[in-house]
XYZ file of C-alpha atoms in Angstrom:
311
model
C 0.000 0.000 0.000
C 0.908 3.505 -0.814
C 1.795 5.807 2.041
C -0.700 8.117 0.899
C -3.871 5.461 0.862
C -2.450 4.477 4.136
C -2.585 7.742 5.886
C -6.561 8.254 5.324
C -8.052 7.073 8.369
C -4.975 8.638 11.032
C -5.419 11.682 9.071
C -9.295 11.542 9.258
C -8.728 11.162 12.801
C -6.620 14.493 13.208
C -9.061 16.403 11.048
C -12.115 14.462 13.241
C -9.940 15.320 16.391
C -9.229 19.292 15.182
C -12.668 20.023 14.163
C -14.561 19.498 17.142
C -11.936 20.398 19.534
C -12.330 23.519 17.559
C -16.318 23.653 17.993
C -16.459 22.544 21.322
C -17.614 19.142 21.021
C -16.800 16.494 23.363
C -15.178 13.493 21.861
C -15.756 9.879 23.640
C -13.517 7.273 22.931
C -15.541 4.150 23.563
C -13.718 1.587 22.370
C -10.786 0.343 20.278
C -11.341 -2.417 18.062
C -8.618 -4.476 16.475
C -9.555 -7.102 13.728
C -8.058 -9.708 11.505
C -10.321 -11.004 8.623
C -10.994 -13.080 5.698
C -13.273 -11.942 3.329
C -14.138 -13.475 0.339
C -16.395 -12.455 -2.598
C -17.265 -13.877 -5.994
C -18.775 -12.412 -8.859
C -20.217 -14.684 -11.429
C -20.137 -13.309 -15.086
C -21.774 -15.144 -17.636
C -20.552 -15.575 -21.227
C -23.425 -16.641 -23.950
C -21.663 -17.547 -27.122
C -24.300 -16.251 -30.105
C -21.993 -17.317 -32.680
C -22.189 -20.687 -31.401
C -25.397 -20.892 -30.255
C -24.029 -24.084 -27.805
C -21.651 -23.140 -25.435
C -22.241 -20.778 -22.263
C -19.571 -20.018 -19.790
C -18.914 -18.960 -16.385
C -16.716 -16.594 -15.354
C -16.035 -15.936 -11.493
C -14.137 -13.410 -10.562
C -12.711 -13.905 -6.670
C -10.133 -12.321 -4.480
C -6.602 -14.462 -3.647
C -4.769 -14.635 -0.249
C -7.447 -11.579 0.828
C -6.424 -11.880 4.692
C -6.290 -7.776 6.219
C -5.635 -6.455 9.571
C -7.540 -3.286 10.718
C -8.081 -1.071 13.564
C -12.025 0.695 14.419
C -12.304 3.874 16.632
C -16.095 4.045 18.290
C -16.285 7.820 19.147
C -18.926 8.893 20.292
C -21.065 5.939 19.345
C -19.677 6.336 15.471
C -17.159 3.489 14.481
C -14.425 4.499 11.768
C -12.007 2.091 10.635
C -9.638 1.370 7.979
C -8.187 -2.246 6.961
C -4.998 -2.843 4.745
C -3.500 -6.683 3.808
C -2.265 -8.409 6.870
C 0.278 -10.460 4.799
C 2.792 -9.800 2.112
C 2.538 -12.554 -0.453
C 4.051 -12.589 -3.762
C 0.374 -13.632 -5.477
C -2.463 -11.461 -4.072
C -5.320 -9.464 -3.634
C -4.176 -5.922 -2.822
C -6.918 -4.658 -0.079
C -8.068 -1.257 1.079
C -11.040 -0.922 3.059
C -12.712 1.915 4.812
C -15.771 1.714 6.872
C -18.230 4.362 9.023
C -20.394 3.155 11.423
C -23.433 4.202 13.112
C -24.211 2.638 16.869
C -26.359 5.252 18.555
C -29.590 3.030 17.951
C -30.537 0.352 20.549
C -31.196 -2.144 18.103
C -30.090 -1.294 14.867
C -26.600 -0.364 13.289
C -26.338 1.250 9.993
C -22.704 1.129 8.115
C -21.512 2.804 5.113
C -18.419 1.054 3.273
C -15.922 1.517 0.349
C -13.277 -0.811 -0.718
C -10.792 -1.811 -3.625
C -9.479 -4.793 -3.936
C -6.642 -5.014 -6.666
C -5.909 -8.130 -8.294
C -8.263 -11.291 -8.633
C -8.464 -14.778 -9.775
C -10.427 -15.267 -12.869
C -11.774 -18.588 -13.161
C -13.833 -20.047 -16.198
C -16.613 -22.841 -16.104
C -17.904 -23.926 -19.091
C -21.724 -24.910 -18.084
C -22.623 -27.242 -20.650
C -19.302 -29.196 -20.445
C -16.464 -29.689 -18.218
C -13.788 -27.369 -19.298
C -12.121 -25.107 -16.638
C -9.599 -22.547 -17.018
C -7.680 -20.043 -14.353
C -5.976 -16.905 -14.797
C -4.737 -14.552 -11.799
C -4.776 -10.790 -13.031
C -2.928 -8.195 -10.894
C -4.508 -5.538 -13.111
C -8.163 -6.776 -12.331
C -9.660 -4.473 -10.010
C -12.634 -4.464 -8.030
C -14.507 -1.189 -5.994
C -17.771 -1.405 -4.054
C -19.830 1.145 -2.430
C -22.340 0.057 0.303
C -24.760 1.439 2.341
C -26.187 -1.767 4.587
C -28.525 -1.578 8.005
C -28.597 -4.611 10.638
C -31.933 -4.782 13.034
C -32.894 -6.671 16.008
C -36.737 -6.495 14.730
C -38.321 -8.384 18.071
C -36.907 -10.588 20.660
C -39.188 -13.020 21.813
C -40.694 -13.580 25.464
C -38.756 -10.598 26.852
C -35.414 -12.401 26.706
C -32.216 -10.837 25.995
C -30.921 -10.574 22.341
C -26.653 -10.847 22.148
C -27.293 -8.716 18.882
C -25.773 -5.472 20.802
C -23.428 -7.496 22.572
C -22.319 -9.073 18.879
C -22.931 -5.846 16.592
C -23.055 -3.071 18.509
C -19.471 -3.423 20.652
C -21.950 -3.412 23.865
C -20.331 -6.530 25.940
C -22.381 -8.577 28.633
C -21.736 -11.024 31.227
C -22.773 -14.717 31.456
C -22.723 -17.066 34.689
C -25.305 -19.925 33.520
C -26.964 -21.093 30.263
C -29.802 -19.536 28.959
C -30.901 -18.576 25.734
C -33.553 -16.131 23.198
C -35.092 -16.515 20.101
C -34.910 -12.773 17.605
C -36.334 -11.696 14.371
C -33.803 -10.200 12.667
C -33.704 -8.087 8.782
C -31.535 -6.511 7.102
C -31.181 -3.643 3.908
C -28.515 -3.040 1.388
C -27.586 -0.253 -1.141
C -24.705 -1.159 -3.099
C -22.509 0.327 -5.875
C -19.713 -2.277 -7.744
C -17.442 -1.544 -10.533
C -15.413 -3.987 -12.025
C -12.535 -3.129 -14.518
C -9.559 -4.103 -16.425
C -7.330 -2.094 -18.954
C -7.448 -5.278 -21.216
C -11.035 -7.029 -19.955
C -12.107 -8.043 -16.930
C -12.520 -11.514 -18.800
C -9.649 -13.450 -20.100
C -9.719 -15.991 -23.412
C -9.639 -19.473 -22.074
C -8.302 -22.042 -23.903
C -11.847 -24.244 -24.576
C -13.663 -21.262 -25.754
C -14.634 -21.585 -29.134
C -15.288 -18.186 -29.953
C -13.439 -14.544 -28.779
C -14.312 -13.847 -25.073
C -15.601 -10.244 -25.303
C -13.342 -7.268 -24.339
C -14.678 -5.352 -21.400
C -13.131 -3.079 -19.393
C -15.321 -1.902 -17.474
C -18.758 -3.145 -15.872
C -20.473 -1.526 -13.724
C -24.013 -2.501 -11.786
C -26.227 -0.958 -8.821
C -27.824 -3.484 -6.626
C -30.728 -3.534 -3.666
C -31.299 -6.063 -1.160
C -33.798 -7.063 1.957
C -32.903 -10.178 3.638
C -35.143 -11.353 7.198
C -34.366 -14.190 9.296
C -33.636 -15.652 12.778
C -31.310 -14.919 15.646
C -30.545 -17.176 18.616
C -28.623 -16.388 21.383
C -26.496 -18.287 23.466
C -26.106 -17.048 27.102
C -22.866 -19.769 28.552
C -20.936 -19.849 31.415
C -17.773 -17.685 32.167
C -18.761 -15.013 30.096
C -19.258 -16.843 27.031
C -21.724 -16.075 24.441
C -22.765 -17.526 20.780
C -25.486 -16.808 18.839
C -26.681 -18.442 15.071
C -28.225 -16.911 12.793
C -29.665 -17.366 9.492
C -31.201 -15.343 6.355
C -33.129 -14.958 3.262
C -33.300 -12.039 1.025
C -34.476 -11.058 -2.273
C -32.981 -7.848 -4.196
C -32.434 -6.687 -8.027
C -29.328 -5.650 -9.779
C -29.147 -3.319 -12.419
C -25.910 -3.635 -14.951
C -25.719 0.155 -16.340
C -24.095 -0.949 -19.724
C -26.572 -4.326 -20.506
C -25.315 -4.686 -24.282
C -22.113 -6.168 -22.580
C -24.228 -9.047 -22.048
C -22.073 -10.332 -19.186
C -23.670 -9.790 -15.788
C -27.447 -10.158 -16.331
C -30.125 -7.847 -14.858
C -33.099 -8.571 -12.695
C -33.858 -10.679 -9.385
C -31.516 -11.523 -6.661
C -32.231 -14.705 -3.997
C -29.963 -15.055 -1.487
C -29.686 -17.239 1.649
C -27.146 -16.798 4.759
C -25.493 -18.713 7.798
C -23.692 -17.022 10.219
C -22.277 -18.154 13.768
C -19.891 -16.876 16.762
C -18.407 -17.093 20.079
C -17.058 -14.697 22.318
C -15.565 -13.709 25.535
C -15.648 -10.318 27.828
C -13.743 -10.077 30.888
C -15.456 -9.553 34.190
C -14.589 -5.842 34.306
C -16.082 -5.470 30.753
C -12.877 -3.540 29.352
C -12.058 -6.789 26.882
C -14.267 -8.002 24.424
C -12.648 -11.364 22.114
C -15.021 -12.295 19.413
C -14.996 -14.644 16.716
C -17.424 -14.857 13.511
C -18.354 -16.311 10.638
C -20.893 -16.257 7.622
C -21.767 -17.345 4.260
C -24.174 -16.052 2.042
C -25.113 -17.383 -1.475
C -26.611 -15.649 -4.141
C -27.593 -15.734 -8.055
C -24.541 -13.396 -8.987
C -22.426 -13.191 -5.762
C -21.275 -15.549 -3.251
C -19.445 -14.208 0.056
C -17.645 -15.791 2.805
C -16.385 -13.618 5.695
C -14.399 -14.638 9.010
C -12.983 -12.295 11.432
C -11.309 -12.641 14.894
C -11.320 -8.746 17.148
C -10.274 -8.382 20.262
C -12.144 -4.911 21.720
C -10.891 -2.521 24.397
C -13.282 -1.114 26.382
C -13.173 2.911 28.396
């Protein structure tokens, strides 16, 4: 990473810092947030050979060796964080993420995100055969806008949801098993180019015809999803919760005579699942997490261990 896309969040912070020192606003460091993640995304592309009339392909574009590190401020019930790659690997997906946060509801957090990842592993399928073909481009590059909202809808019988505890950096304590039942939903808003100088496709070796050059696709999206939450109240301060998801949305490609990334309706279904840990004093906060989340055009996978210090 450059210095310069480096130095956005610290800098953000000093302007942040400057400007209301300057009006007289009160800053509150809440908590400190240190993560390590895995994200993984797919896009699938498809390819529909009118010359030939017979073959349609696959083409999935994913991230390689996508591991980052990053660090989240909550001030003043705002998080702001910024993520970089946690490993320097010779073959990889260059990563820059920045996120904003917004905690001050009880049961709801709404997040705005950007992102670039630079560099991703094309991989063809040919779907009425069995021909595959791989290609890793450094010069493939990938930037998504998102606007997305998380709600605890309803807990049942009164019980306690560990959706704050879990999204909302608000840590409880545990001494004996117990356990709720939530309604959860969910909203997304979401801008994603994809582009190449060449194409963000490549020519692989068992298509019969020219793959088609674009280098640049872009496509808007929108997305509801609904589901359960259950909590997990454990001994020794542990909690878990599981949770699972269905959704329904539309994506838009702005450019359809590329032909590559159809338009129209979006399914999607999700699994997610953690643990965690808070000391007895509440200052430390370890959490672990996991989901997966298939969909007609996209398919993500996302881990990510944080360890949160509480003031």
């Amino acid at each position: 990473m450059s210095y310069k896309c480096s130095a956005i969040l610290p800098i953000f912070f000093i302007i942040l810092v400057y400007s209301s020192t300057s009006k007289g606003i009160e800053l509150d460091l809440k908590s400190v947030r240190t993560t390590l993640s895995i994200p993984k995304t797919s896009h699938s592309l498809i390819f529909d050979d009118l010359l030939t009339n017979e073959q349609k392909t696959l083409f999935t574009l994913s991230p390689l060796h996508n591991e980052r590190i990053g660090i989240y401020f909550d001030i003043n019930g705002i998080e702001i964080g910024y993520a970089v790659d946690a490993f320097d690997q010779s073959t990889e997906t260059k990563t820059q993420d920045l996120l904003f946060s917004y905690r001050k509801f009880k049961h709801s957090k709404i997040t705005l995100n950007y992102q670039t990842l630079e560099g991703l592993q094309k991989t063809a399928n040919e779907l009425n055969g069995n021909h595959t073909d791989k290609l890793f481009s450094s010069l493939t590059k990938s930037t998504k806008i998102e606007l997305f909202g998380q709600h605890n809808l309803y807990t049942f019988e009164n019980k306690t949801s560990l959706f704050q505890h879990f999204f909302l950096n608000k840590p409880q304590l545990s001494n004996q098993f117990d356990w709720s039942l939530s309604l959860v939903g969910g909203w997304s808003l979401k801008h994603l180019t994809l582009e190449n100088e060449e194409s963000i496709v490549f020519q692989a070796e068992f298509l019969r015809s020219p793959a088609p050059k674009v280098t640049k696709l872009t496509s808007n999206s929108i997305g509801v999803n609904i589901g359960s939450f259950v909590s997990f109240h454990l001994p020794y301060n542990i909690h878990s919760f599981v949770e699972y998801k269905i959704g329904k949305g539309h994506i838009r490609n702005e450019d359809p005579r590329l032909g590559l990334k159809d338009s129209g309706g979006e399914k999607t279904e999700a699994l997610g699942a953690g643990i965690s840990w808070t000391s007895d004093d509440k200052k430390l906060l370890l959490v672990l997490r996991a989901w997966q989340q298939k969909g007609r055009h996209i398919d993500t996978f996302f881990g990510d261990l944080s360890l949160i210090k509480f003031f």
